[in-house]
Short mmCIF file of C-alpha atoms in Angstrom, two decimals:
data_model
loop_
_atom_site.label_atom_id
_atom_site.label_comp_id
_atom_site.label_asym_id
_atom_site.label_seq_id
_atom_site.Cartn_x
_atom_site.Cartn_y
_atom_site.Cartn_z
CA UNK A 1 -0.28 18.73 -1.50
CA UNK A 2 -3.59 19.59 -3.04
CA UNK A 3 -6.62 20.68 -1.20
CA UNK A 4 -8.64 17.47 -1.26
CA UNK A 5 -5.47 15.73 0.06
CA UNK A 6 -4.81 18.04 2.95
CA UNK A 7 -8.59 17.84 4.02
CA UNK A 8 -8.04 13.87 4.28
CA UNK A 9 -4.76 14.45 5.92
CA UNK A 10 -6.38 16.55 8.62
CA UNK A 11 -9.54 14.36 9.21
CA UNK A 12 -6.95 11.56 9.72
CA UNK A 13 -4.71 13.67 12.07
CA UNK A 14 -7.70 14.26 14.23
CA UNK A 15 -8.93 10.52 14.03
CA UNK A 16 -5.72 8.64 14.80
CA UNK A 17 -3.71 11.08 16.98
CA UNK A 18 -6.45 13.47 18.43
CA UNK A 19 -4.54 16.48 17.24
CA UNK A 20 -7.54 18.84 16.57
CA UNK A 21 -5.09 21.36 15.51
CA UNK A 22 -7.25 23.07 13.00
CA UNK A 23 -10.79 23.45 12.57
CA UNK A 24 -11.72 21.18 9.52
CA UNK A 25 -14.01 23.24 7.25
CA UNK A 26 -15.22 21.47 3.94
CA UNK A 27 -17.42 23.14 1.26
CA UNK A 28 -20.47 20.72 0.43
CA UNK A 29 -19.44 20.76 -3.10
CA UNK A 30 -16.06 19.38 -2.14
CA UNK A 31 -17.27 16.33 -0.24
CA UNK A 32 -17.76 14.09 -3.37
CA UNK A 33 -14.03 14.60 -4.07
CA UNK A 34 -13.03 13.86 -0.32
CA UNK A 35 -15.25 10.73 -0.84
CA UNK A 36 -13.65 9.80 -4.07
CA UNK A 37 -10.04 10.09 -2.80
CA UNK A 38 -11.15 8.09 0.11
CA UNK A 39 -12.39 5.05 -1.93
CA UNK A 40 -9.25 5.00 -4.29
CA UNK A 41 -7.02 4.65 -1.02
CA UNK A 42 -9.41 1.94 0.47
CA UNK A 43 -9.88 4.24 3.31
CA UNK A 44 -13.63 5.03 2.75
CA UNK A 45 -14.85 3.04 6.10
CA UNK A 46 -12.39 4.90 8.28
CA UNK A 47 -12.93 8.33 6.72
CA UNK A 48 -16.65 7.62 7.13
CA UNK A 49 -16.21 7.11 10.60
CA UNK A 50 -14.21 10.01 11.66
CA UNK A 51 -16.47 12.23 9.64
CA UNK A 52 -19.40 11.12 11.95
CA UNK A 53 -17.24 11.21 15.02
CA UNK A 54 -16.05 14.74 14.28
CA UNK A 55 -19.54 15.66 13.14
CA UNK A 56 -18.12 16.74 9.74
CA UNK A 57 -21.01 14.85 8.17
CA UNK A 58 -23.60 17.79 8.75
CA UNK A 59 -22.18 19.56 5.78
CA UNK A 60 -22.67 16.73 3.42
CA UNK A 61 -25.25 16.70 0.50
CA UNK A 62 -28.20 14.11 2.07
CA UNK A 63 -28.25 12.11 -1.32
CA UNK A 64 -24.16 12.04 -1.35
CA UNK A 65 -24.14 11.10 2.68
CA UNK A 66 -26.64 8.26 2.11
CA UNK A 67 -24.85 6.77 -0.98
CA UNK A 68 -21.55 7.20 1.06
CA UNK A 69 -23.28 5.27 4.19
CA UNK A 70 -24.68 2.40 1.74
CA UNK A 71 -20.93 1.95 0.41
CA UNK A 72 -19.57 1.94 3.74
CA UNK A 73 -21.97 -0.58 5.00
CA UNK A 74 -21.59 -2.60 2.04
CA UNK A 75 -17.90 -2.68 2.64
CA UNK A 76 -18.04 -3.51 6.38
CA UNK A 77 -20.27 -6.35 5.46
CA UNK A 78 -17.86 -7.63 3.20
CA UNK A 79 -14.98 -7.55 5.74
CA UNK A 80 -17.28 -9.33 8.42
CA UNK A 81 -18.23 -11.88 5.96
CA UNK A 82 -14.45 -12.35 4.95
CA UNK A 83 -13.34 -12.73 8.63
CA UNK A 84 -16.20 -15.48 9.17
CA UNK A 85 -14.81 -17.38 6.25
CA UNK A 86 -11.12 -17.09 7.47
CA UNK A 87 -12.25 -18.26 10.64
CA UNK A 88 -13.68 -21.43 8.99
CA UNK A 89 -10.06 -21.90 7.37
CA UNK A 90 -8.24 -21.24 10.52
CA UNK A 91 -10.24 -23.88 12.24
CA UNK A 92 -9.71 -26.58 9.32
CA UNK A 93 -6.16 -25.81 9.22
CA UNK A 94 -5.68 -26.38 13.21
CA UNK A 95 -7.62 -29.45 13.13
CA UNK A 96 -4.67 -30.60 10.64
CA UNK A 97 -2.01 -29.46 13.01
CA UNK A 98 -1.12 -26.41 10.89
CA UNK A 99 0.23 -23.61 12.46
CA UNK A 100 -0.64 -20.27 10.87
CA UNK A 101 0.81 -16.94 11.15
CA UNK A 102 -1.45 -13.88 10.21
CA UNK A 103 -0.10 -11.15 7.97
CA UNK A 104 -0.91 -7.44 7.00
CA UNK A 105 -4.56 -6.64 7.43
CA UNK A 106 -5.38 -10.05 9.50
CA UNK A 107 -3.36 -8.80 12.29
CA UNK A 108 -3.21 -4.80 11.80
CA UNK A 109 -7.21 -4.49 11.68
CA UNK A 110 -7.01 -5.13 15.60
CA UNK A 111 -5.28 -2.04 15.72
CA UNK A 112 -8.13 0.32 14.42
CA UNK A 113 -10.86 1.96 16.12
CA UNK A 114 -13.15 -0.84 14.52
CA UNK A 115 -11.66 -3.95 12.85
CA UNK A 116 -13.96 -3.59 10.00
CA UNK A 117 -12.64 -0.26 9.33
CA UNK A 118 -9.25 -1.70 7.95
CA UNK A 119 -10.24 -2.66 4.47
CA UNK A 120 -8.90 -5.94 2.94
CA UNK A 121 -9.25 -7.85 -0.28
CA UNK A 122 -7.65 -11.17 0.71
CA UNK A 123 -6.24 -12.73 3.82
CA UNK A 124 -2.43 -13.45 3.92
CA UNK A 125 -1.28 -16.37 6.00
CA UNK A 126 2.37 -17.60 6.47
CA UNK A 127 2.74 -21.34 7.08
CA UNK A 128 6.03 -23.64 7.14
CA UNK A 129 6.89 -24.91 3.60
CA UNK A 130 6.29 -28.52 4.88
CA UNK A 131 2.42 -27.52 5.29
CA UNK A 132 1.79 -25.90 2.13
CA UNK A 133 0.38 -29.05 0.33
CA UNK A 134 -1.77 -29.86 3.01
CA UNK A 135 -3.09 -26.61 3.19
CA UNK A 136 -3.77 -26.53 -0.63
CA UNK A 137 -6.07 -29.67 -0.44
CA UNK A 138 -8.16 -28.10 2.60
CA UNK A 139 -8.77 -24.83 0.71
CA UNK A 140 -9.64 -26.95 -2.34
CA UNK A 141 -12.00 -29.29 -0.39
CA UNK A 142 -13.62 -25.70 0.93
CA UNK A 143 -14.40 -24.67 -2.54
CA UNK A 144 -11.39 -22.58 -2.96
CA UNK A 145 -9.82 -22.64 -6.66
CA UNK A 146 -5.90 -22.34 -7.04
CA UNK A 147 -5.10 -19.54 -9.34
CA UNK A 148 -2.64 -20.61 -12.21
CA UNK A 149 -1.87 -17.53 -13.77
CA UNK A 150 0.40 -14.81 -12.41
CA UNK A 151 1.74 -17.23 -9.77
CA UNK A 152 4.15 -15.41 -7.21
CA UNK A 153 7.55 -16.73 -6.24
CA UNK A 154 6.65 -16.27 -2.43
CA UNK A 155 2.87 -17.46 -2.16
CA UNK A 156 0.09 -19.22 -3.59
CA UNK A 157 -3.36 -17.85 -4.22
CA UNK A 158 -6.52 -19.32 -3.75
CA UNK A 159 -9.82 -17.60 -5.05
CA UNK A 160 -13.41 -18.12 -4.25
CA UNK A 161 -16.32 -16.38 -6.15
CA UNK A 162 -18.09 -15.92 -2.56
CA UNK A 163 -15.43 -14.49 -0.43
CA UNK A 164 -12.17 -12.65 -0.99
CA UNK A 165 -8.90 -14.56 -1.89
CA UNK A 166 -6.36 -16.46 0.48
CA UNK A 167 -2.76 -16.07 -0.12
CA UNK A 168 -0.44 -18.73 1.50
CA UNK A 169 3.00 -17.80 1.92
CA UNK A 170 6.09 -19.79 2.77
CA UNK A 171 8.37 -16.69 2.94
CA UNK A 172 8.06 -13.04 3.22
CA UNK A 173 10.87 -12.19 1.43
CA UNK A 174 10.88 -11.16 -2.34
CA UNK A 175 13.63 -12.97 -3.79
CA UNK A 176 16.98 -11.10 -3.85
CA UNK A 177 15.26 -7.95 -1.76
CA UNK A 178 16.59 -8.78 1.40
CA UNK A 179 20.21 -8.64 2.19
CA UNK A 180 20.48 -11.56 4.28
CA UNK A 181 17.60 -13.49 3.50
CA UNK A 182 18.29 -16.84 5.38
CA UNK A 183 18.49 -14.98 8.53
CA UNK A 184 15.55 -12.82 7.98
CA UNK A 185 13.53 -15.65 7.17
CA UNK A 186 14.73 -17.62 10.26
CA UNK A 187 14.26 -14.50 12.55
CA UNK A 188 10.88 -13.52 11.53
CA UNK A 189 9.23 -16.74 12.58
CA UNK A 190 10.87 -16.17 16.41
CA UNK A 191 8.78 -14.40 19.07
CA UNK A 192 5.38 -15.25 17.67
CA UNK A 193 2.29 -13.99 19.58
CA UNK A 194 -0.94 -15.73 19.89
CA UNK A 195 -3.79 -14.03 18.56
CA UNK A 196 -7.32 -15.45 19.87
CA UNK A 197 -9.60 -13.00 18.23
CA UNK A 198 -10.59 -15.66 15.33
CA UNK A 199 -11.78 -18.50 17.73
CA UNK A 200 -9.41 -20.49 16.69
CA UNK A 201 -5.35 -19.87 17.95
CA UNK A 202 -3.33 -18.30 15.11
CA UNK A 203 -0.11 -16.33 15.65
CA UNK A 204 0.78 -12.89 14.89
CA UNK A 205 4.89 -11.67 14.17
CA UNK A 206 6.42 -10.16 17.11
CA UNK A 207 5.91 -6.41 17.23
CA UNK A 208 9.54 -5.65 16.16
CA UNK A 209 9.09 -8.11 13.25
CA UNK A 210 5.52 -6.93 12.15
CA UNK A 211 6.78 -3.32 12.06
CA UNK A 212 9.70 -4.44 9.82
CA UNK A 213 7.58 -6.66 7.83
CA UNK A 214 5.10 -3.80 6.90
CA UNK A 215 7.59 -1.49 6.09
CA UNK A 216 9.71 -4.13 3.96
CA UNK A 217 6.04 -4.85 1.99
CA UNK A 218 5.79 -1.28 1.34
CA UNK A 219 9.42 -0.91 0.08
CA UNK A 220 8.92 -4.15 -2.20
CA UNK A 221 5.56 -2.54 -3.67
CA UNK A 222 7.27 0.95 -4.06
CA UNK A 223 9.83 -0.57 -6.42
CA UNK A 224 7.28 -1.89 -8.71
CA UNK A 225 3.73 -0.52 -8.37
CA UNK A 226 3.86 1.98 -5.60
CA UNK A 227 1.69 2.11 -2.50
CA UNK A 228 -0.99 4.13 -1.36
CA UNK A 229 -1.99 6.12 1.87
CA UNK A 230 -3.61 3.22 3.28
CA UNK A 231 -0.38 1.30 3.94
CA UNK A 232 1.04 4.35 5.34
CA UNK A 233 -1.91 4.60 7.76
CA UNK A 234 -1.12 1.04 9.05
CA UNK A 235 2.19 2.40 10.01
CA UNK A 236 0.71 5.34 11.86
CA UNK A 237 -1.49 2.92 13.69
CA UNK A 238 1.46 0.68 14.73
CA UNK A 239 3.09 3.79 15.97
CA UNK A 240 0.09 5.00 18.02
CA UNK A 241 -0.81 1.48 19.57
CA UNK A 242 2.58 -0.39 19.89
CA UNK A 243 5.37 2.23 19.95
CA UNK A 244 5.90 2.03 23.70
CA UNK A 245 6.06 -1.78 23.45
CA UNK A 246 8.64 -1.95 20.80
CA UNK A 247 12.29 -2.30 21.01
CA UNK A 248 13.46 0.27 18.59
CA UNK A 249 17.18 -0.72 18.89
CA UNK A 250 16.02 -4.21 17.79
CA UNK A 251 14.09 -3.00 14.88
CA UNK A 252 16.97 -0.45 13.67
CA UNK A 253 19.19 -3.72 13.59
CA UNK A 254 16.58 -5.90 11.78
CA UNK A 255 15.82 -2.85 9.23
CA UNK A 256 19.55 -2.61 8.44
CA UNK A 257 19.92 -6.20 8.02
CA UNK A 258 17.22 -6.22 5.66
CA UNK A 259 18.60 -2.99 3.65
CA UNK A 260 15.72 -0.70 4.10
CA UNK A 261 16.90 1.84 6.92
CA UNK A 262 16.91 4.82 4.59
CA UNK A 263 13.55 3.93 3.40
CA UNK A 264 12.31 3.61 6.70
CA UNK A 265 13.76 6.84 7.68
CA UNK A 266 11.75 8.54 4.69
CA UNK A 267 8.59 7.00 6.00
CA UNK A 268 9.19 8.36 9.56
CA UNK A 269 10.06 11.66 8.02
CA UNK A 270 7.01 11.71 6.00
CA UNK A 271 5.10 10.91 9.70
CA UNK A 272 6.71 13.89 11.11
CA UNK A 273 5.67 15.95 8.15
CA UNK A 274 2.19 14.84 7.42
CA UNK A 275 1.16 14.34 11.08
CA UNK A 276 3.60 16.04 13.34
CA UNK A 277 4.57 12.77 15.16
CA UNK A 278 8.00 13.32 16.97
CA UNK A 279 8.43 10.55 19.17
CA UNK A 280 11.81 10.27 21.10
CA UNK A 281 12.77 6.87 19.44
CA UNK A 282 12.58 8.57 16.12
CA UNK A 283 15.55 10.33 16.53
CA UNK A 284 17.64 6.94 16.22
CA UNK A 285 16.23 6.76 12.60
CA UNK A 286 16.39 10.38 11.62
CA UNK A 287 18.92 11.36 8.60
CA UNK A 288 19.35 14.29 6.52
CA UNK A 289 16.41 14.26 3.98
CA UNK A 290 16.27 15.98 0.64
CA UNK A 291 13.30 18.14 0.86
CA UNK A 292 12.52 17.72 -2.97
CA UNK A 293 12.64 13.83 -2.84
CA UNK A 294 10.95 13.62 0.15
CA UNK A 295 7.95 15.63 -1.17
CA UNK A 296 8.13 13.74 -4.60
CA UNK A 297 7.88 10.57 -2.33
CA UNK A 298 4.74 11.74 -0.39
CA UNK A 299 2.89 12.90 -3.65
CA UNK A 300 3.67 9.73 -5.31
CA UNK A 301 1.81 7.85 -2.31
CA UNK A 302 -0.97 10.21 -1.92
CA UNK A 303 -1.38 10.21 -6.10
CA UNK A 304 -1.66 6.35 -5.03
CA UNK A 305 0.75 5.91 -7.97
CA UNK A 306 -0.30 2.75 -10.12
CA UNK A 307 -2.67 1.23 -7.80
CA UNK A 308 -5.64 3.48 -7.70
CA UNK A 309 -4.83 5.45 -11.03
CA UNK A 310 -3.42 2.85 -13.06
CA UNK A 311 -6.02 2.48 -15.61
CA UNK A 312 -7.22 6.33 -15.74
CA UNK A 313 -6.12 9.30 -17.56
CA UNK A 314 -5.66 11.14 -14.45
CA UNK A 315 -2.67 9.25 -13.15
CA UNK A 316 -0.79 10.30 -16.13
CA UNK A 317 -1.72 13.97 -15.67
CA UNK A 318 -0.38 13.61 -12.03
CA UNK A 319 2.68 12.01 -12.86
CA UNK A 320 3.71 14.98 -15.20
CA UNK A 321 2.85 17.10 -12.38
CA UNK A 322 5.06 15.31 -9.89
CA UNK A 323 7.90 14.41 -12.23
CA UNK A 324 8.07 17.11 -15.06
CA UNK A 325 6.77 20.18 -13.32
CA UNK A 326 7.36 19.66 -9.50
CA UNK A 327 10.78 21.47 -9.41
CA UNK A 328 9.49 24.72 -11.29
CA UNK A 329 6.36 24.57 -9.53
CA UNK A 330 4.19 24.72 -12.68
CA UNK A 331 1.02 22.49 -12.68
CA UNK A 332 -0.10 22.62 -16.27
CA UNK A 333 -2.75 19.90 -17.45
CA UNK A 334 -1.01 17.53 -19.70
CA UNK A 335 -1.84 17.35 -23.30
CA UNK A 336 -0.30 13.70 -23.83
CA UNK A 337 -1.90 11.99 -21.01
CA UNK A 338 -3.35 9.21 -23.43
CA UNK A 339 -0.04 8.89 -24.86
CA UNK A 340 1.45 8.53 -21.45
CA UNK A 341 -1.14 6.25 -20.49
CA UNK A 342 -0.16 4.11 -23.27
CA UNK A 343 3.71 4.36 -22.86
CA UNK A 344 3.90 4.13 -18.95
CA UNK A 345 2.10 0.83 -18.00
CA UNK A 346 2.31 -0.86 -14.78
CA UNK A 347 4.33 -4.03 -15.02
CA UNK A 348 1.15 -6.18 -14.96
CA UNK A 349 0.33 -4.57 -18.35
CA UNK A 350 3.45 -4.93 -20.13
CA UNK A 351 3.71 -7.73 -22.91
CA UNK A 352 6.30 -10.39 -22.88
CA UNK A 353 8.95 -8.36 -24.81
CA UNK A 354 9.66 -6.48 -21.46
CA UNK A 355 9.99 -9.64 -19.48
CA UNK A 356 12.95 -8.33 -17.66
CA UNK A 357 10.94 -5.59 -16.33
CA UNK A 358 8.25 -8.02 -15.05
CA UNK A 359 10.79 -10.09 -13.26
CA UNK A 360 12.63 -6.94 -11.83
CA UNK A 361 10.29 -4.35 -11.42
CA UNK A 362 13.15 -1.87 -10.58
CA UNK A 363 13.93 -1.73 -14.29
CA UNK A 364 10.51 -0.50 -15.03
CA UNK A 365 11.45 3.02 -16.01
CA UNK A 366 13.98 1.38 -18.42
CA UNK A 367 11.01 -0.56 -20.15
CA UNK A 368 8.93 2.91 -20.07
CA UNK A 369 12.12 4.44 -21.99
CA UNK A 370 11.97 1.22 -24.31
CA UNK A 371 8.45 1.75 -25.23
CA UNK A 372 8.83 5.59 -25.46
CA UNK A 373 11.54 4.70 -28.23
CA UNK A 374 9.48 2.24 -29.72
CA UNK A 375 6.37 4.56 -29.77
CA UNK A 376 8.49 7.32 -31.72
CA UNK A 377 7.88 5.16 -34.91
CA UNK A 378 4.04 5.16 -34.39
CA UNK A 379 2.30 6.93 -37.17
CA UNK A 380 -0.49 8.21 -35.29
CA UNK A 381 1.76 10.92 -33.57
CA UNK A 382 3.34 13.90 -35.13
CA UNK A 383 6.69 14.49 -35.20
CA UNK A 384 6.63 17.41 -32.46
CA UNK A 385 4.25 15.17 -30.36
CA UNK A 386 6.77 12.23 -30.28
CA UNK A 387 9.68 14.35 -29.40
CA UNK A 388 7.67 15.92 -26.38
CA UNK A 389 6.38 12.26 -25.08
CA UNK A 390 9.76 10.83 -25.19
CA UNK A 391 11.06 13.94 -23.34
CA UNK A 392 8.48 13.41 -20.80
CA UNK A 393 8.69 9.68 -20.29
CA UNK A 394 12.63 10.30 -20.26
CA UNK A 395 12.43 12.66 -17.38
CA UNK A 396 9.79 10.58 -15.53
CA UNK A 397 12.13 7.41 -16.12
CA UNK A 398 15.20 9.49 -14.99
CA UNK A 399 13.60 10.90 -11.97
CA UNK A 400 12.22 7.68 -10.72
CA UNK A 401 15.79 5.94 -10.94
CA UNK A 402 16.87 8.79 -8.85
CA UNK A 403 14.16 8.45 -6.30
CA UNK A 404 14.56 4.50 -6.09
CA UNK A 405 18.57 5.37 -5.64
CA UNK A 406 18.09 8.24 -2.99
CA UNK A 407 15.91 5.52 -1.33
CA UNK A 408 18.70 2.97 -1.35
CA UNK A 409 16.15 0.48 -3.11
CA UNK A 410 18.28 -0.70 -5.77
#
């Protein structure tokens, strides 16, 4: 981890678990970088809240603090407006006898110190398949428009120019990801918990299923675009607030059923490494970890691989640091970051010739190599540069596949 990442982790450690192990001192000139990192990971409101609570804001330049405060205020306002709109959706659904299970941020926000500190960009709802068309008509009548492009095989997305989008799920499993998908789908709808925080009764997943689904969602993202620190923080808040209520033996069996037991053990190992969490139940999930791959996994998360940096040169400079130089400890600036940017796109930026990677994100490293070979014939690179580009991308692709294999995400 670099200096800024360490600082953010220390702030979160103090805020979430009240560790207060080290006195946090941040030079005034470093605060813009801390704020930028928090913003990239959608943690700006939470970091700002913690900063004020820990009285760290006293060391921030007044103009920087003022701008940050305004940004956080706007973010909180958008979250409040989002919830007010979602409440209307829930009421209209309830009037038509449509049962709603809230997912992700709509349930996890209640675990944060203040609900609006959990930033959301949409609202994810799980409905019974038989109610999808009825829900579609209601949302359209409310002014939502169904997004026709890039439709997912597990949900429909409805957008509204004044509010955040709503995603209607009829399944939680990405096709082919979970070993026994039928059992998983049946089981995930059992033990639902009534949630009255929205004025109209909706349902949360059981505590066990919520933990499993949160980790499953992270695993699915990791095979395609990656995930950032915010998703990891969700896991921490679940552990903090619900650990004593969760039957971890049941969770263990569910994770094994879904084929993500190894992935979960790595998540928990990262919790221990970064936040010094070591609860008795975690021993059940403990597995021997390869420290190189564990550090690589954590670095990818903190880099917010693809999500935060997907359109910036910084992503590719950091990718080279992570994959090419991590074993040797050399952190030289990449001279090829523009070329890497062109040759290492996320799946959404791939052309139709790479349909196989669009449909099966785990094949993304293969697509990168495909593009690298194609790029070797470009005339705007010299021969030596072409060779180095292909070598770097080959190493990145190989290491990414090794990491996925190590995580048992095949």
